[in-house]
């Protein structure tokens, strides 16, 4: 395993940053960023191959058709859930034109919670 990857961003070497400048005198270039693979965190991250978000998104934009062809989705997926609604007492403030003396007014509000359900019944 090499100890670095070159950034795969198609325009990485066109971004004008000091960190990309290489060469001397009149032979200077902007060079693709070299990403050190010096930690497990980096090696397991998508940023093991992209130096930043822009390079990642440039790559995805350029190759999206081939990327999705790796695992095509022709149907929607679904996750079984239970939706629970519960009433609870809340309050709001009414001003009635008098902003120095707001009135605390109770009311019954509804809280909606999405709960997961076990999905091992085949
Ligand atoms: Zn890059």
JSON list of C-alpha atoms and ligand atoms in Angstrom, two decimals:
[
{"chain": "A", "resi": 1, "resn": "UNK", "atom": "CA", "xyz": [0.00, 0.00, 0.00]},
{"chain": "A", "resi": 2, "resn": "UNK", "atom": "CA", "xyz": [1.39, 3.39, -0.96]},
{"chain": "A", "resi": 3, "resn": "UNK", "atom": "CA", "xyz": [1.59, 5.94, 1.79]},
{"chain": "A", "resi": 4, "resn": "UNK", "atom": "CA", "xyz": [-0.20, 8.62, -0.17]},
{"chain": "A", "resi": 5, "resn": "UNK", "atom": "CA", "xyz": [-2.91, 9.13, -2.81]},
{"chain": "A", "resi": 6, "resn": "UNK", "atom": "CA", "xyz": [-3.11, 11.89, -5.35]},
{"chain": "A", "resi": 7, "resn": "UNK", "atom": "CA", "xyz": [-6.35, 13.83, -5.02]},
{"chain": "A", "resi": 8, "resn": "UNK", "atom": "CA", "xyz": [-8.83, 12.59, -7.61]},
{"chain": "A", "resi": 9, "resn": "UNK", "atom": "CA", "xyz": [-10.49, 15.97, -8.09]},
{"chain": "A", "resi": 10, "resn": "UNK", "atom": "CA", "xyz": [-10.41, 16.66, -11.85]},
{"chain": "A", "resi": 11, "resn": "UNK", "atom": "CA", "xyz": [-9.66, 20.35, -11.25]},
{"chain": "A", "resi": 12, "resn": "UNK", "atom": "CA", "xyz": [-7.47, 20.00, -8.16]},
{"chain": "A", "resi": 13, "resn": "UNK", "atom": "CA", "xyz": [-4.37, 21.14, -10.07]},
{"chain": "A", "resi": 14, "resn": "UNK", "atom": "CA", "xyz": [-6.17, 24.27, -11.33]},
{"chain": "A", "resi": 15, "resn": "UNK", "atom": "CA", "xyz": [-6.95, 25.76, -7.91]},
{"chain": "A", "resi": 16, "resn": "UNK", "atom": "CA", "xyz": [-4.65, 28.65, -7.09]},
{"chain": "A", "resi": 17, "resn": "UNK", "atom": "CA", "xyz": [-3.39, 27.93, -3.59]},
{"chain": "A", "resi": 18, "resn": "UNK", "atom": "CA", "xyz": [0.12, 28.17, -2.16]},
{"chain": "A", "resi": 19, "resn": "UNK", "atom": "CA", "xyz": [-0.08, 24.51, -1.14]},
{"chain": "A", "resi": 20, "resn": "UNK", "atom": "CA", "xyz": [-0.22, 23.48, -4.83]},
{"chain": "A", "resi": 21, "resn": "UNK", "atom": "CA", "xyz": [2.71, 25.56, -6.10]},
{"chain": "A", "resi": 22, "resn": "UNK", "atom": "CA", "xyz": [5.72, 23.47, -7.10]},
{"chain": "A", "resi": 23, "resn": "UNK", "atom": "CA", "xyz": [8.88, 24.13, -9.14]},
{"chain": "A", "resi": 24, "resn": "UNK", "atom": "CA", "xyz": [11.27, 27.05, -9.22]},
{"chain": "A", "resi": 25, "resn": "UNK", "atom": "CA", "xyz": [11.95, 30.19, -11.22]},
{"chain": "A", "resi": 26, "resn": "UNK", "atom": "CA", "xyz": [9.97, 30.33, -14.44]},
{"chain": "A", "resi": 27, "resn": "UNK", "atom": "CA", "xyz": [9.02, 26.64, -14.20]},
{"chain": "A", "resi": 28, "resn": "UNK", "atom": "CA", "xyz": [6.34, 26.82, -11.55]},
{"chain": "A", "resi": 29, "resn": "UNK", "atom": "CA", "xyz": [3.17, 24.73, -11.69]},
{"chain": "A", "resi": 30, "resn": "UNK", "atom": "CA", "xyz": [0.04, 24.09, -9.68]},
{"chain": "A", "resi": 31, "resn": "UNK", "atom": "CA", "xyz": [0.17, 20.40, -8.76]},
{"chain": "A", "resi": 32, "resn": "UNK", "atom": "CA", "xyz": [-2.52, 18.00, -7.60]},
{"chain": "A", "resi": 33, "resn": "UNK", "atom": "CA", "xyz": [-2.59, 17.66, -3.79]},
{"chain": "A", "resi": 34, "resn": "UNK", "atom": "CA", "xyz": [-0.87, 14.59, -2.35]},
{"chain": "A", "resi": 35, "resn": "UNK", "atom": "CA", "xyz": [-2.92, 13.10, 0.49]},
{"chain": "A", "resi": 36, "resn": "UNK", "atom": "CA", "xyz": [-0.93, 11.28, 3.15]},
{"chain": "A", "resi": 37, "resn": "UNK", "atom": "CA", "xyz": [-2.49, 7.98, 4.24]},
{"chain": "A", "resi": 38, "resn": "UNK", "atom": "CA", "xyz": [-0.99, 8.24, 7.67]},
{"chain": "A", "resi": 39, "resn": "UNK", "atom": "CA", "xyz": [-3.99, 7.41, 9.83]},
{"chain": "A", "resi": 40, "resn": "UNK", "atom": "CA", "xyz": [-6.79, 4.87, 9.84]},
{"chain": "A", "resi": 41, "resn": "UNK", "atom": "CA", "xyz": [-9.21, 7.80, 10.01]},
{"chain": "A", "resi": 42, "resn": "UNK", "atom": "CA", "xyz": [-7.96, 9.13, 6.65]},
{"chain": "A", "resi": 43, "resn": "UNK", "atom": "CA", "xyz": [-7.66, 5.70, 5.01]},
{"chain": "A", "resi": 44, "resn": "UNK", "atom": "CA", "xyz": [-11.31, 4.87, 5.80]},
{"chain": "A", "resi": 45, "resn": "UNK", "atom": "CA", "xyz": [-12.58, 8.33, 4.88]},
{"chain": "A", "resi": 46, "resn": "UNK", "atom": "CA", "xyz": [-13.79, 9.48, 1.45]},
{"chain": "A", "resi": 47, "resn": "UNK", "atom": "CA", "xyz": [-11.14, 12.16, 1.90]},
{"chain": "A", "resi": 48, "resn": "UNK", "atom": "CA", "xyz": [-8.44, 9.53, 1.44]},
{"chain": "A", "resi": 49, "resn": "UNK", "atom": "CA", "xyz": [-8.88, 10.31, -2.27]},
{"chain": "A", "resi": 50, "resn": "UNK", "atom": "CA", "xyz": [-10.08, 13.92, -2.22]},
{"chain": "A", "resi": 51, "resn": "UNK", "atom": "CA", "xyz": [-8.29, 16.87, -0.63]},
{"chain": "A", "resi": 52, "resn": "UNK", "atom": "CA", "xyz": [-11.50, 18.81, -0.03]},
{"chain": "A", "resi": 53, "resn": "UNK", "atom": "CA", "xyz": [-15.26, 18.96, -0.63]},
{"chain": "A", "resi": 54, "resn": "UNK", "atom": "CA", "xyz": [-14.89, 20.79, -3.95]},
{"chain": "A", "resi": 55, "resn": "UNK", "atom": "CA", "xyz": [-12.62, 18.11, -5.42]},
{"chain": "A", "resi": 56, "resn": "UNK", "atom": "CA", "xyz": [-15.02, 15.39, -4.21]},
{"chain": "A", "resi": 57, "resn": "UNK", "atom": "CA", "xyz": [-18.04, 17.11, -5.77]},
{"chain": "A", "resi": 58, "resn": "UNK", "atom": "CA", "xyz": [-16.18, 17.88, -9.03]},
{"chain": "A", "resi": 59, "resn": "UNK", "atom": "CA", "xyz": [-15.35, 14.17, -9.31]},
{"chain": "A", "resi": 60, "resn": "UNK", "atom": "CA", "xyz": [-18.95, 13.11, -8.58]},
{"chain": "A", "resi": 61, "resn": "UNK", "atom": "CA", "xyz": [-20.34, 15.62, -11.09]},
{"chain": "A", "resi": 62, "resn": "UNK", "atom": "CA", "xyz": [-17.94, 14.42, -13.80]},
{"chain": "A", "resi": 63, "resn": "UNK", "atom": "CA", "xyz": [-18.47, 10.67, -13.17]},
{"chain": "A", "resi": 64, "resn": "UNK", "atom": "CA", "xyz": [-21.98, 10.47, -11.69]},
{"chain": "A", "resi": 65, "resn": "UNK", "atom": "CA", "xyz": [-23.44, 8.29, -14.45]},
{"chain": "A", "resi": 66, "resn": "UNK", "atom": "CA", "xyz": [-20.72, 5.68, -14.04]},
{"chain": "A", "resi": 67, "resn": "UNK", "atom": "CA", "xyz": [-20.84, 5.91, -10.25]},
{"chain": "A", "resi": 68, "resn": "UNK", "atom": "CA", "xyz": [-24.58, 5.19, -10.04]},
{"chain": "A", "resi": 69, "resn": "UNK", "atom": "CA", "xyz": [-24.16, 2.41, -12.62]},
{"chain": "A", "resi": 70, "resn": "UNK", "atom": "CA", "xyz": [-22.13, 0.56, -9.97]},
{"chain": "A", "resi": 71, "resn": "UNK", "atom": "CA", "xyz": [-25.30, 0.07, -7.89]},
{"chain": "A", "resi": 72, "resn": "UNK", "atom": "CA", "xyz": [-28.33, 1.11, -9.93]},
{"chain": "A", "resi": 73, "resn": "UNK", "atom": "CA", "xyz": [-31.61, 1.84, -8.10]},
{"chain": "A", "resi": 74, "resn": "UNK", "atom": "CA", "xyz": [-34.73, 1.24, -10.17]},
{"chain": "A", "resi": 75, "resn": "UNK", "atom": "CA", "xyz": [-37.20, 1.04, -7.30]},
{"chain": "A", "resi": 76, "resn": "UNK", "atom": "CA", "xyz": [-37.73, 3.06, -4.16]},
{"chain": "A", "resi": 77, "resn": "UNK", "atom": "CA", "xyz": [-36.58, 1.54, -0.90]},
{"chain": "A", "resi": 78, "resn": "UNK", "atom": "CA", "xyz": [-38.74, 1.62, 2.21]},
{"chain": "A", "resi": 79, "resn": "UNK", "atom": "CA", "xyz": [-38.13, 1.48, 5.94]},
{"chain": "A", "resi": 80, "resn": "UNK", "atom": "CA", "xyz": [-41.06, 0.29, 8.09]},
{"chain": "A", "resi": 81, "resn": "UNK", "atom": "CA", "xyz": [-41.94, 2.85, 10.76]},
{"chain": "A", "resi": 82, "resn": "UNK", "atom": "CA", "xyz": [-44.60, 3.64, 13.29]},
{"chain": "A", "resi": 83, "resn": "UNK", "atom": "CA", "xyz": [-45.88, 7.20, 13.50]},
{"chain": "A", "resi": 84, "resn": "UNK", "atom": "CA", "xyz": [-46.99, 8.19, 16.98]},
{"chain": "A", "resi": 85, "resn": "UNK", "atom": "CA", "xyz": [-48.96, 11.33, 17.68]},
{"chain": "A", "resi": 86, "resn": "UNK", "atom": "CA", "xyz": [-49.36, 12.61, 21.21]},
{"chain": "A", "resi": 87, "resn": "UNK", "atom": "CA", "xyz": [-51.05, 15.67, 22.63]},
{"chain": "A", "resi": 88, "resn": "UNK", "atom": "CA", "xyz": [-49.26, 17.80, 25.15]},
{"chain": "A", "resi": 89, "resn": "UNK", "atom": "CA", "xyz": [-49.87, 21.12, 26.79]},
{"chain": "A", "resi": 90, "resn": "UNK", "atom": "CA", "xyz": [-47.79, 23.93, 25.39]},
{"chain": "A", "resi": 91, "resn": "UNK", "atom": "CA", "xyz": [-48.14, 27.69, 25.41]},
{"chain": "A", "resi": 92, "resn": "UNK", "atom": "CA", "xyz": [-47.70, 30.69, 23.22]},
{"chain": "A", "resi": 93, "resn": "UNK", "atom": "CA", "xyz": [-47.50, 34.39, 23.89]},
{"chain": "A", "resi": 94, "resn": "UNK", "atom": "CA", "xyz": [-50.15, 36.80, 22.69]},
{"chain": "A", "resi": 95, "resn": "UNK", "atom": "CA", "xyz": [-49.38, 40.49, 22.58]},
{"chain": "A", "resi": 96, "resn": "UNK", "atom": "CA", "xyz": [-52.68, 42.06, 21.48]},
{"chain": "A", "resi": 97, "resn": "UNK", "atom": "CA", "xyz": [-50.84, 45.18, 20.43]},
{"chain": "A", "resi": 98, "resn": "UNK", "atom": "CA", "xyz": [-49.11, 45.57, 23.78]},
{"chain": "A", "resi": 99, "resn": "UNK", "atom": "CA", "xyz": [-45.57, 44.33, 23.43]},
{"chain": "A", "resi": 100, "resn": "UNK", "atom": "CA", "xyz": [-44.70, 45.28, 27.02]},
{"chain": "A", "resi": 101, "resn": "UNK", "atom": "CA", "xyz": [-47.25, 42.88, 28.51]},
{"chain": "A", "resi": 102, "resn": "UNK", "atom": "CA", "xyz": [-47.40, 39.55, 26.63]},
{"chain": "A", "resi": 103, "resn": "UNK", "atom": "CA", "xyz": [-49.99, 37.06, 27.86]},
{"chain": "A", "resi": 104, "resn": "UNK", "atom": "CA", "xyz": [-48.98, 33.42, 28.25]},
{"chain": "A", "resi": 105, "resn": "UNK", "atom": "CA", "xyz": [-51.78, 31.37, 26.65]},
{"chain": "A", "resi": 106, "resn": "UNK", "atom": "CA", "xyz": [-51.88, 27.58, 27.06]},
{"chain": "A", "resi": 107, "resn": "UNK", "atom": "CA", "xyz": [-53.02, 25.34, 24.23]},
{"chain": "A", "resi": 108, "resn": "UNK", "atom": "CA", "xyz": [-52.93, 21.63, 23.33]},
{"chain": "A", "resi": 109, "resn": "UNK", "atom": "CA", "xyz": [-50.20, 20.89, 20.80]},
{"chain": "A", "resi": 110, "resn": "UNK", "atom": "CA", "xyz": [-49.51, 17.69, 18.88]},
{"chain": "A", "resi": 111, "resn": "UNK", "atom": "CA", "xyz": [-46.11, 16.04, 18.80]},
{"chain": "A", "resi": 112, "resn": "UNK", "atom": "CA", "xyz": [-45.44, 13.59, 15.95]},
{"chain": "A", "resi": 113, "resn": "UNK", "atom": "CA", "xyz": [-42.69, 11.03, 16.46]},
{"chain": "A", "resi": 114, "resn": "UNK", "atom": "CA", "xyz": [-41.37, 8.57, 13.90]},
{"chain": "A", "resi": 115, "resn": "UNK", "atom": "CA", "xyz": [-40.38, 5.30, 15.58]},
{"chain": "A", "resi": 116, "resn": "UNK", "atom": "CA", "xyz": [-38.45, 2.48, 13.98]},
{"chain": "A", "resi": 117, "resn": "UNK", "atom": "CA", "xyz": [-39.88, -1.03, 14.04]},
{"chain": "A", "resi": 118, "resn": "UNK", "atom": "CA", "xyz": [-38.11, -4.37, 13.87]},
{"chain": "A", "resi": 119, "resn": "UNK", "atom": "CA", "xyz": [-37.92, -5.62, 10.33]},
{"chain": "A", "resi": 120, "resn": "UNK", "atom": "CA", "xyz": [-36.82, -9.23, 10.76]},
{"chain": "A", "resi": 121, "resn": "UNK", "atom": "CA", "xyz": [-40.16, -10.87, 9.99]},
{"chain": "A", "resi": 122, "resn": "UNK", "atom": "CA", "xyz": [-39.14, -11.42, 6.35]},
{"chain": "B", "resi": 1, "resn": "LIG", "atom": "ZN1", "xyz": [-8.01, 18.14, -4.62]}
]
